[in-house]
């Protein structure tokens, strides 16, 4: 195992140095294009009638590349991956190849799938938008909070130390309830909660075109709300010190401040916060139609239904993209809300 670990670390260094993928620690799969929520800050659900999904054969075909790249973790994203009728068969294929699986979920169907989740999924990250009324309003689904809470607590009753965390997109509709979101995460029984700003500028998440300004302003905190936004952060830092110190709130106070800075920059009041990200060198996204992207926000490199995953990632087009990508100046990267920086020596085990 030590020899394999050192080899994988070396391959990750080679990738960063050459812009050719020799190792890929993380793969994000979107096995199913539909969603069971109608979130106000997302357009995925608007295309539910045009279902796209990955097949067992698609995932089987990835294995040769994943073994070669030493992939350690697959993140099941969406939409809602649990809507896939053969979702756990896809998980079984990956699990038999010693790949750990993380599920990103709305949480609505956790209880119904609890036994299989515990069998195949190593950890869950659920989306939490607020306390019960705020969460239900943003999700636009009756009893969404209740179903999420019941699902989490049922899983915990079966396996108390099973890791379930939450991710909250903070925006115009919930920033005033920031403290109550942390309280709700505790009430539900979650192990941790993290925060990030809303993406309002890209074509990700099934947007046919980037949102126009009126649509952006439905989610973007207004310029006249920024002072109140800053006070929400100050109150969080002041009254939830122990939750920062314990890691229940995943980010440091300094990183939380960057959410304010992101929104201030969206109103041209400052520059967007500097970020370190090597996502295109350590991960990739495969969407439900087979499209391969270097991350959620950059353009498609190819399609696994037409070529092998390895060939796509190491095509002339893909290598050229990585070689010429400057995260510090690229327009898409500057406005990115969800970035990854995984050093070659970092372990996912």
Short mmCIF file of C-alpha atoms in Angstrom, two decimals:
data_model
loop_
_atom_site.label_atom_id
_atom_site.label_comp_id
_atom_site.label_asym_id
_atom_site.label_seq_id
_atom_site.Cartn_x
_atom_site.Cartn_y
_atom_site.Cartn_z
CA UNK A 1 0.00 0.00 0.00
CA UNK A 2 2.85 2.41 0.78
CA UNK A 3 4.36 1.78 -2.66
CA UNK A 4 1.03 2.49 -4.34
CA UNK A 5 0.52 5.62 -2.27
CA UNK A 6 3.95 7.01 -3.15
CA UNK A 7 3.40 6.17 -6.81
CA UNK A 8 0.03 7.95 -6.82
CA UNK A 9 1.56 11.03 -5.16
CA UNK A 10 4.33 11.07 -7.75
CA UNK A 11 1.75 10.82 -10.56
CA UNK A 12 -0.13 13.76 -9.11
CA UNK A 13 3.06 15.83 -9.10
CA UNK A 14 3.64 14.84 -12.74
CA UNK A 15 0.15 16.01 -13.64
CA UNK A 16 0.69 19.45 -12.11
CA UNK A 17 4.07 19.80 -13.79
CA UNK A 18 3.13 18.62 -17.28
CA UNK A 19 -0.62 19.45 -17.60
CA UNK A 20 -1.15 15.85 -18.71
CA UNK A 21 -3.37 13.76 -16.42
CA UNK A 22 -1.40 10.92 -14.84
CA UNK A 23 -3.55 10.74 -11.69
CA UNK A 24 -7.10 11.85 -11.00
CA UNK A 25 -8.00 11.60 -7.29
CA UNK A 26 -11.61 12.79 -7.65
CA UNK A 27 -14.31 12.22 -10.26
CA UNK A 28 -17.69 13.97 -10.10
CA UNK A 29 -20.49 12.01 -11.77
CA UNK A 30 -23.92 13.41 -12.54
CA UNK A 31 -25.72 10.11 -13.16
CA UNK A 32 -29.20 11.60 -13.55
CA UNK A 33 -30.24 14.97 -14.97
CA UNK A 34 -33.50 15.48 -13.07
CA UNK A 35 -34.12 16.89 -9.61
CA UNK A 36 -36.89 16.54 -7.03
CA UNK A 37 -36.62 20.16 -5.87
CA UNK A 38 -37.41 23.42 -7.65
CA UNK A 39 -34.77 25.62 -6.05
CA UNK A 40 -35.07 29.32 -6.75
CA UNK A 41 -31.32 29.68 -7.44
CA UNK A 42 -31.05 26.69 -9.82
CA UNK A 43 -32.41 25.75 -13.26
CA UNK A 44 -31.71 22.01 -13.26
CA UNK A 45 -35.33 21.08 -12.49
CA UNK A 46 -36.65 23.15 -15.39
CA UNK A 47 -35.44 20.46 -17.81
CA UNK A 48 -36.80 17.44 -15.91
CA UNK A 49 -38.90 16.41 -18.90
CA UNK A 50 -35.75 15.89 -20.99
CA UNK A 51 -34.26 13.09 -18.92
CA UNK A 52 -30.62 12.16 -19.45
CA UNK A 53 -28.76 9.57 -17.44
CA UNK A 54 -25.62 7.47 -17.37
CA UNK A 55 -25.99 3.72 -17.81
CA UNK A 56 -24.24 0.84 -16.08
CA UNK A 57 -22.29 0.33 -19.32
CA UNK A 58 -21.13 3.96 -19.20
CA UNK A 59 -19.74 3.52 -15.69
CA UNK A 60 -18.20 0.12 -16.51
CA UNK A 61 -16.42 1.74 -19.45
CA UNK A 62 -14.83 4.30 -17.10
CA UNK A 63 -13.10 1.68 -14.97
CA UNK A 64 -10.01 1.21 -17.15
CA UNK A 65 -9.29 4.93 -16.99
CA UNK A 66 -10.11 5.22 -13.29
CA UNK A 67 -7.76 2.35 -12.42
CA UNK A 68 -4.98 3.90 -14.49
CA UNK A 69 -5.53 7.29 -12.84
CA UNK A 70 -5.76 5.79 -9.34
CA UNK A 71 -9.10 7.51 -8.71
CA UNK A 72 -9.92 7.35 -4.99
CA UNK A 73 -13.31 9.06 -4.75
CA UNK A 74 -16.41 9.51 -6.89
CA UNK A 75 -18.83 12.27 -5.94
CA UNK A 76 -22.39 11.58 -7.09
CA UNK A 77 -23.93 14.93 -7.95
CA UNK A 78 -27.00 16.10 -9.82
CA UNK A 79 -29.84 16.92 -10.02
CA UNK A 80 -30.72 14.26 -7.54
CA UNK A 81 -28.67 11.12 -8.15
CA UNK A 82 -31.07 8.97 -6.09
CA UNK A 83 -33.71 9.43 -8.80
CA UNK A 84 -31.69 7.14 -11.09
CA UNK A 85 -33.55 3.80 -11.16
CA UNK A 86 -30.25 1.89 -11.10
CA UNK A 87 -28.28 4.25 -8.92
CA UNK A 88 -27.11 1.61 -6.47
CA UNK A 89 -26.04 -0.69 -9.31
CA UNK A 90 -23.76 2.16 -10.45
CA UNK A 91 -22.44 2.44 -6.89
CA UNK A 92 -21.85 -1.31 -6.75
CA UNK A 93 -19.65 -1.14 -9.84
CA UNK A 94 -17.50 1.55 -8.23
CA UNK A 95 -17.43 -0.02 -4.78
CA UNK A 96 -16.16 -3.32 -6.21
CA UNK A 97 -13.22 -1.34 -7.55
CA UNK A 98 -12.36 0.11 -4.12
CA UNK A 99 -13.64 3.59 -4.95
CA UNK A 100 -15.26 5.57 -2.16
CA UNK A 101 -18.55 7.27 -2.92
CA UNK A 102 -19.86 10.62 -1.68
CA UNK A 103 -23.48 11.53 -2.39
CA UNK A 104 -24.66 15.11 -2.85
CA UNK A 105 -28.40 15.07 -2.17
CA UNK A 106 -31.48 17.19 -1.61
CA UNK A 107 -32.25 14.82 1.26
CA UNK A 108 -35.86 14.19 0.25
CA UNK A 109 -35.51 10.44 -0.28
CA UNK A 110 -32.86 9.48 2.26
CA UNK A 111 -35.23 7.55 4.50
CA UNK A 112 -36.70 5.52 1.63
CA UNK A 113 -33.21 4.48 0.48
CA UNK A 114 -31.53 4.27 3.89
CA UNK A 115 -30.42 0.62 3.88
CA UNK A 116 -28.83 0.82 0.44
CA UNK A 117 -27.25 4.19 1.23
CA UNK A 118 -25.52 2.70 4.25
CA UNK A 119 -24.35 -0.22 2.13
CA UNK A 120 -22.90 1.74 -0.78
CA UNK A 121 -22.36 5.39 0.18
CA UNK A 122 -19.42 6.43 2.37
CA UNK A 123 -20.75 9.89 3.25
CA UNK A 124 -23.56 12.26 2.34
CA UNK A 125 -23.57 16.01 1.80
CA UNK A 126 -27.10 17.41 1.86
CA UNK A 127 -28.28 20.84 0.73
CA UNK A 128 -29.67 22.97 3.56
CA UNK A 129 -31.08 26.42 2.78
CA UNK A 130 -32.42 27.55 6.14
CA UNK A 131 -34.76 26.71 8.98
CA UNK A 132 -38.00 24.95 8.08
CA UNK A 133 -39.95 27.85 6.48
CA UNK A 134 -36.93 29.31 4.65
CA UNK A 135 -35.72 25.92 3.40
CA UNK A 136 -39.18 24.96 2.12
CA UNK A 137 -39.62 28.32 0.41
CA UNK A 138 -36.28 28.15 -1.40
CA UNK A 139 -36.71 24.47 -2.35
CA UNK A 140 -40.30 25.16 -3.48
CA UNK A 141 -41.31 21.70 -2.20
CA UNK A 142 -43.81 21.18 0.65
CA UNK A 143 -42.27 19.53 3.74
CA UNK A 144 -38.78 19.47 2.21
CA UNK A 145 -37.18 20.32 5.56
CA UNK A 146 -39.24 17.69 7.40
CA UNK A 147 -38.29 14.96 4.92
CA UNK A 148 -34.61 15.95 5.05
CA UNK A 149 -34.60 15.93 8.85
CA UNK A 150 -36.42 12.60 9.09
CA UNK A 151 -34.06 11.04 6.57
CA UNK A 152 -30.92 12.19 8.35
CA UNK A 153 -32.19 11.12 11.75
CA UNK A 154 -33.29 7.72 10.46
CA UNK A 155 -29.84 7.08 8.99
CA UNK A 156 -28.25 8.17 12.26
CA UNK A 157 -30.54 5.82 14.21
CA UNK A 158 -29.29 2.93 12.09
CA UNK A 159 -25.63 4.01 12.17
CA UNK A 160 -24.93 6.79 14.70
CA UNK A 161 -21.43 7.66 13.47
CA UNK A 162 -22.34 7.74 9.78
CA UNK A 163 -21.07 11.06 8.40
CA UNK A 164 -23.71 13.43 7.04
CA UNK A 165 -22.83 17.07 6.45
CA UNK A 166 -24.59 20.03 4.86
CA UNK A 167 -23.70 22.64 2.31
CA UNK A 168 -25.56 25.94 2.21
CA UNK A 169 -25.61 28.39 -0.66
CA UNK A 170 -25.89 31.81 1.00
CA UNK A 171 -27.71 34.46 -1.02
CA UNK A 172 -30.36 37.18 -0.92
CA UNK A 173 -33.13 34.85 0.25
CA UNK A 174 -31.42 33.37 3.31
CA UNK A 175 -28.46 35.46 4.51
CA UNK A 176 -30.60 37.12 7.21
CA UNK A 177 -31.20 33.65 8.64
CA UNK A 178 -27.53 32.63 8.71
CA UNK A 179 -27.42 31.88 12.43
CA UNK A 180 -30.63 29.85 12.32
CA UNK A 181 -29.15 27.73 9.53
CA UNK A 182 -26.37 26.66 11.90
CA UNK A 183 -28.95 26.00 14.62
CA UNK A 184 -31.03 23.95 12.17
CA UNK A 185 -28.01 21.87 11.19
CA UNK A 186 -27.55 21.00 14.86
CA UNK A 187 -31.25 20.27 15.33
CA UNK A 188 -31.23 17.89 12.38
CA UNK A 189 -28.17 16.10 13.75
CA UNK A 190 -25.63 16.91 11.06
CA UNK A 191 -21.89 16.53 11.60
CA UNK A 192 -20.80 19.76 9.89
CA UNK A 193 -22.04 22.61 7.75
CA UNK A 194 -20.25 24.66 5.09
CA UNK A 195 -21.19 27.82 3.19
CA UNK A 196 -20.58 29.25 -0.27
CA UNK A 197 -22.00 32.11 -2.34
CA UNK A 198 -24.49 31.59 -5.15
CA UNK A 199 -23.36 31.28 -8.74
CA UNK A 200 -25.30 33.85 -10.74
CA UNK A 201 -22.93 34.46 -13.64
CA UNK A 202 -22.15 31.13 -15.33
CA UNK A 203 -23.99 28.75 -17.66
CA UNK A 204 -23.60 25.85 -15.20
CA UNK A 205 -26.52 24.01 -13.58
CA UNK A 206 -28.50 23.63 -16.78
CA UNK A 207 -28.66 27.29 -17.75
CA UNK A 208 -29.05 27.53 -21.49
CA UNK A 209 -27.54 31.00 -21.28
CA UNK A 210 -26.10 33.00 -18.42
CA UNK A 211 -28.73 34.81 -16.36
CA UNK A 212 -29.54 38.39 -17.29
CA UNK A 213 -29.24 41.12 -14.69
CA UNK A 214 -32.88 41.06 -13.46
CA UNK A 215 -32.65 37.29 -12.89
CA UNK A 216 -29.30 37.66 -11.11
CA UNK A 217 -30.76 40.27 -8.78
CA UNK A 218 -33.40 37.79 -7.60
CA UNK A 219 -30.58 35.85 -5.89
CA UNK A 220 -27.73 38.35 -5.55
CA UNK A 221 -27.86 40.41 -2.34
CA UNK A 222 -28.52 44.01 -3.37
CA UNK A 223 -25.89 46.69 -3.01
CA UNK A 224 -28.06 48.27 -0.31
CA UNK A 225 -28.10 44.94 1.58
CA UNK A 226 -24.35 44.45 1.78
CA UNK A 227 -23.97 46.23 5.12
CA UNK A 228 -26.61 43.96 6.63
CA UNK A 229 -24.88 40.99 4.99
CA UNK A 230 -21.62 41.98 6.67
CA UNK A 231 -23.38 42.26 10.04
CA UNK A 232 -24.79 38.75 9.62
CA UNK A 233 -21.23 37.48 9.27
CA UNK A 234 -20.05 39.52 12.26
CA UNK A 235 -22.83 38.06 14.40
CA UNK A 236 -22.01 34.54 13.22
CA UNK A 237 -18.35 34.96 14.08
CA UNK A 238 -19.16 36.56 17.45
CA UNK A 239 -21.81 34.16 18.70
CA UNK A 240 -20.73 30.88 17.10
CA UNK A 241 -17.06 30.93 18.06
CA UNK A 242 -17.16 27.39 19.43
CA UNK A 243 -18.63 26.08 16.16
CA UNK A 244 -15.75 27.58 14.20
CA UNK A 245 -13.23 26.23 16.67
CA UNK A 246 -14.73 22.72 16.69
CA UNK A 247 -14.99 22.60 12.90
CA UNK A 248 -18.79 22.24 12.96
CA UNK A 249 -18.71 25.27 10.66
CA UNK A 250 -16.26 24.01 8.04
CA UNK A 251 -14.84 27.37 7.00
CA UNK A 252 -12.70 29.69 9.05
CA UNK A 253 -14.08 33.16 9.84
CA UNK A 254 -11.64 34.53 7.26
CA UNK A 255 -13.05 32.30 4.55
CA UNK A 256 -16.62 33.22 5.50
CA UNK A 257 -15.64 36.87 5.02
CA UNK A 258 -14.79 36.02 1.41
CA UNK A 259 -18.49 35.35 0.74
CA UNK A 260 -19.16 39.02 1.52
CA UNK A 261 -16.19 39.99 -0.65
CA UNK A 262 -17.58 37.91 -3.52
CA UNK A 263 -20.91 39.73 -3.41
CA UNK A 264 -19.25 43.12 -3.02
CA UNK A 265 -17.21 42.34 -6.14
CA UNK A 266 -20.41 41.35 -7.96
CA UNK A 267 -21.49 44.96 -7.48
CA UNK A 268 -18.07 46.20 -8.70
CA UNK A 269 -17.19 47.51 -5.23
CA UNK A 270 -13.98 45.49 -5.03
CA UNK A 271 -12.06 42.72 -6.75
CA UNK A 272 -13.19 39.13 -6.47
CA UNK A 273 -11.31 37.27 -3.71
CA UNK A 274 -8.13 35.54 -4.81
CA UNK A 275 -8.43 31.78 -4.73
CA UNK A 276 -6.24 28.75 -5.15
CA UNK A 277 -7.78 26.05 -7.31
CA UNK A 278 -6.35 23.07 -9.14
CA UNK A 279 -9.67 21.33 -9.90
CA UNK A 280 -8.91 20.73 -13.62
CA UNK A 281 -5.69 18.92 -12.64
CA UNK A 282 -7.10 16.73 -9.84
CA UNK A 283 -10.75 16.17 -10.80
CA UNK A 284 -13.23 16.11 -13.66
CA UNK A 285 -16.99 16.26 -14.11
CA UNK A 286 -19.03 13.83 -16.21
CA UNK A 287 -22.57 15.03 -16.81
CA UNK A 288 -25.67 12.88 -17.32
CA UNK A 289 -25.37 13.02 -21.12
CA UNK A 290 -21.73 11.87 -20.97
CA UNK A 291 -20.17 15.33 -21.42
CA UNK A 292 -16.76 15.67 -19.74
CA UNK A 293 -15.80 19.00 -18.20
CA UNK A 294 -12.66 20.07 -16.30
CA UNK A 295 -14.99 21.46 -13.59
CA UNK A 296 -18.62 22.54 -13.32
CA UNK A 297 -18.00 25.92 -14.91
CA UNK A 298 -15.62 25.47 -17.85
CA UNK A 299 -16.58 24.21 -21.29
CA UNK A 300 -16.96 20.59 -22.38
CA UNK A 301 -13.83 18.69 -23.46
CA UNK A 302 -15.54 15.67 -25.01
CA UNK A 303 -18.08 12.92 -24.37
CA UNK A 304 -17.56 9.42 -22.94
CA UNK A 305 -20.21 8.06 -25.32
CA UNK A 306 -17.88 8.97 -28.19
CA UNK A 307 -14.38 8.47 -26.78
CA UNK A 308 -12.63 6.99 -23.75
CA UNK A 309 -12.37 9.09 -20.60
CA UNK A 310 -8.57 8.93 -20.68
CA UNK A 311 -8.44 10.04 -24.31
CA UNK A 312 -10.68 13.01 -23.56
CA UNK A 313 -8.71 14.17 -20.52
CA UNK A 314 -5.39 13.89 -22.35
CA UNK A 315 -6.54 15.14 -25.73
CA UNK A 316 -4.67 18.03 -27.34
CA UNK A 317 -7.67 20.25 -26.54
CA UNK A 318 -7.67 19.33 -22.83
CA UNK A 319 -3.92 19.66 -22.35
CA UNK A 320 -3.96 23.01 -24.13
CA UNK A 321 -6.78 24.18 -21.83
CA UNK A 322 -4.89 23.27 -18.65
CA UNK A 323 -1.58 24.61 -19.91
CA UNK A 324 -3.11 27.99 -20.68
CA UNK A 325 -5.48 28.30 -17.71
CA UNK A 326 -4.43 31.00 -15.25
CA UNK A 327 -6.80 30.72 -12.30
CA UNK A 328 -5.73 34.13 -11.02
CA UNK A 329 -6.87 35.95 -14.17
CA UNK A 330 -9.37 33.72 -15.98
CA UNK A 331 -12.80 35.38 -16.11
CA UNK A 332 -14.67 32.19 -15.17
CA UNK A 333 -12.30 31.33 -12.33
CA UNK A 334 -12.41 34.83 -10.87
CA UNK A 335 -16.18 34.56 -10.33
CA UNK A 336 -16.17 30.89 -9.32
CA UNK A 337 -18.02 30.02 -6.11
CA UNK A 338 -16.95 26.37 -5.73
CA UNK A 339 -13.27 25.66 -6.06
CA UNK A 340 -10.92 22.85 -5.09
CA UNK A 341 -7.25 22.93 -4.13
CA UNK A 342 -5.90 19.44 -3.51
CA UNK A 343 -2.11 19.18 -2.96
CA UNK A 344 -0.39 16.08 -4.39
CA UNK A 345 0.31 14.72 -0.91
CA UNK A 346 -3.27 15.15 0.40
CA UNK A 347 -4.98 11.85 1.15
CA UNK A 348 -8.63 11.10 0.46
CA UNK A 349 -8.58 7.88 2.49
#
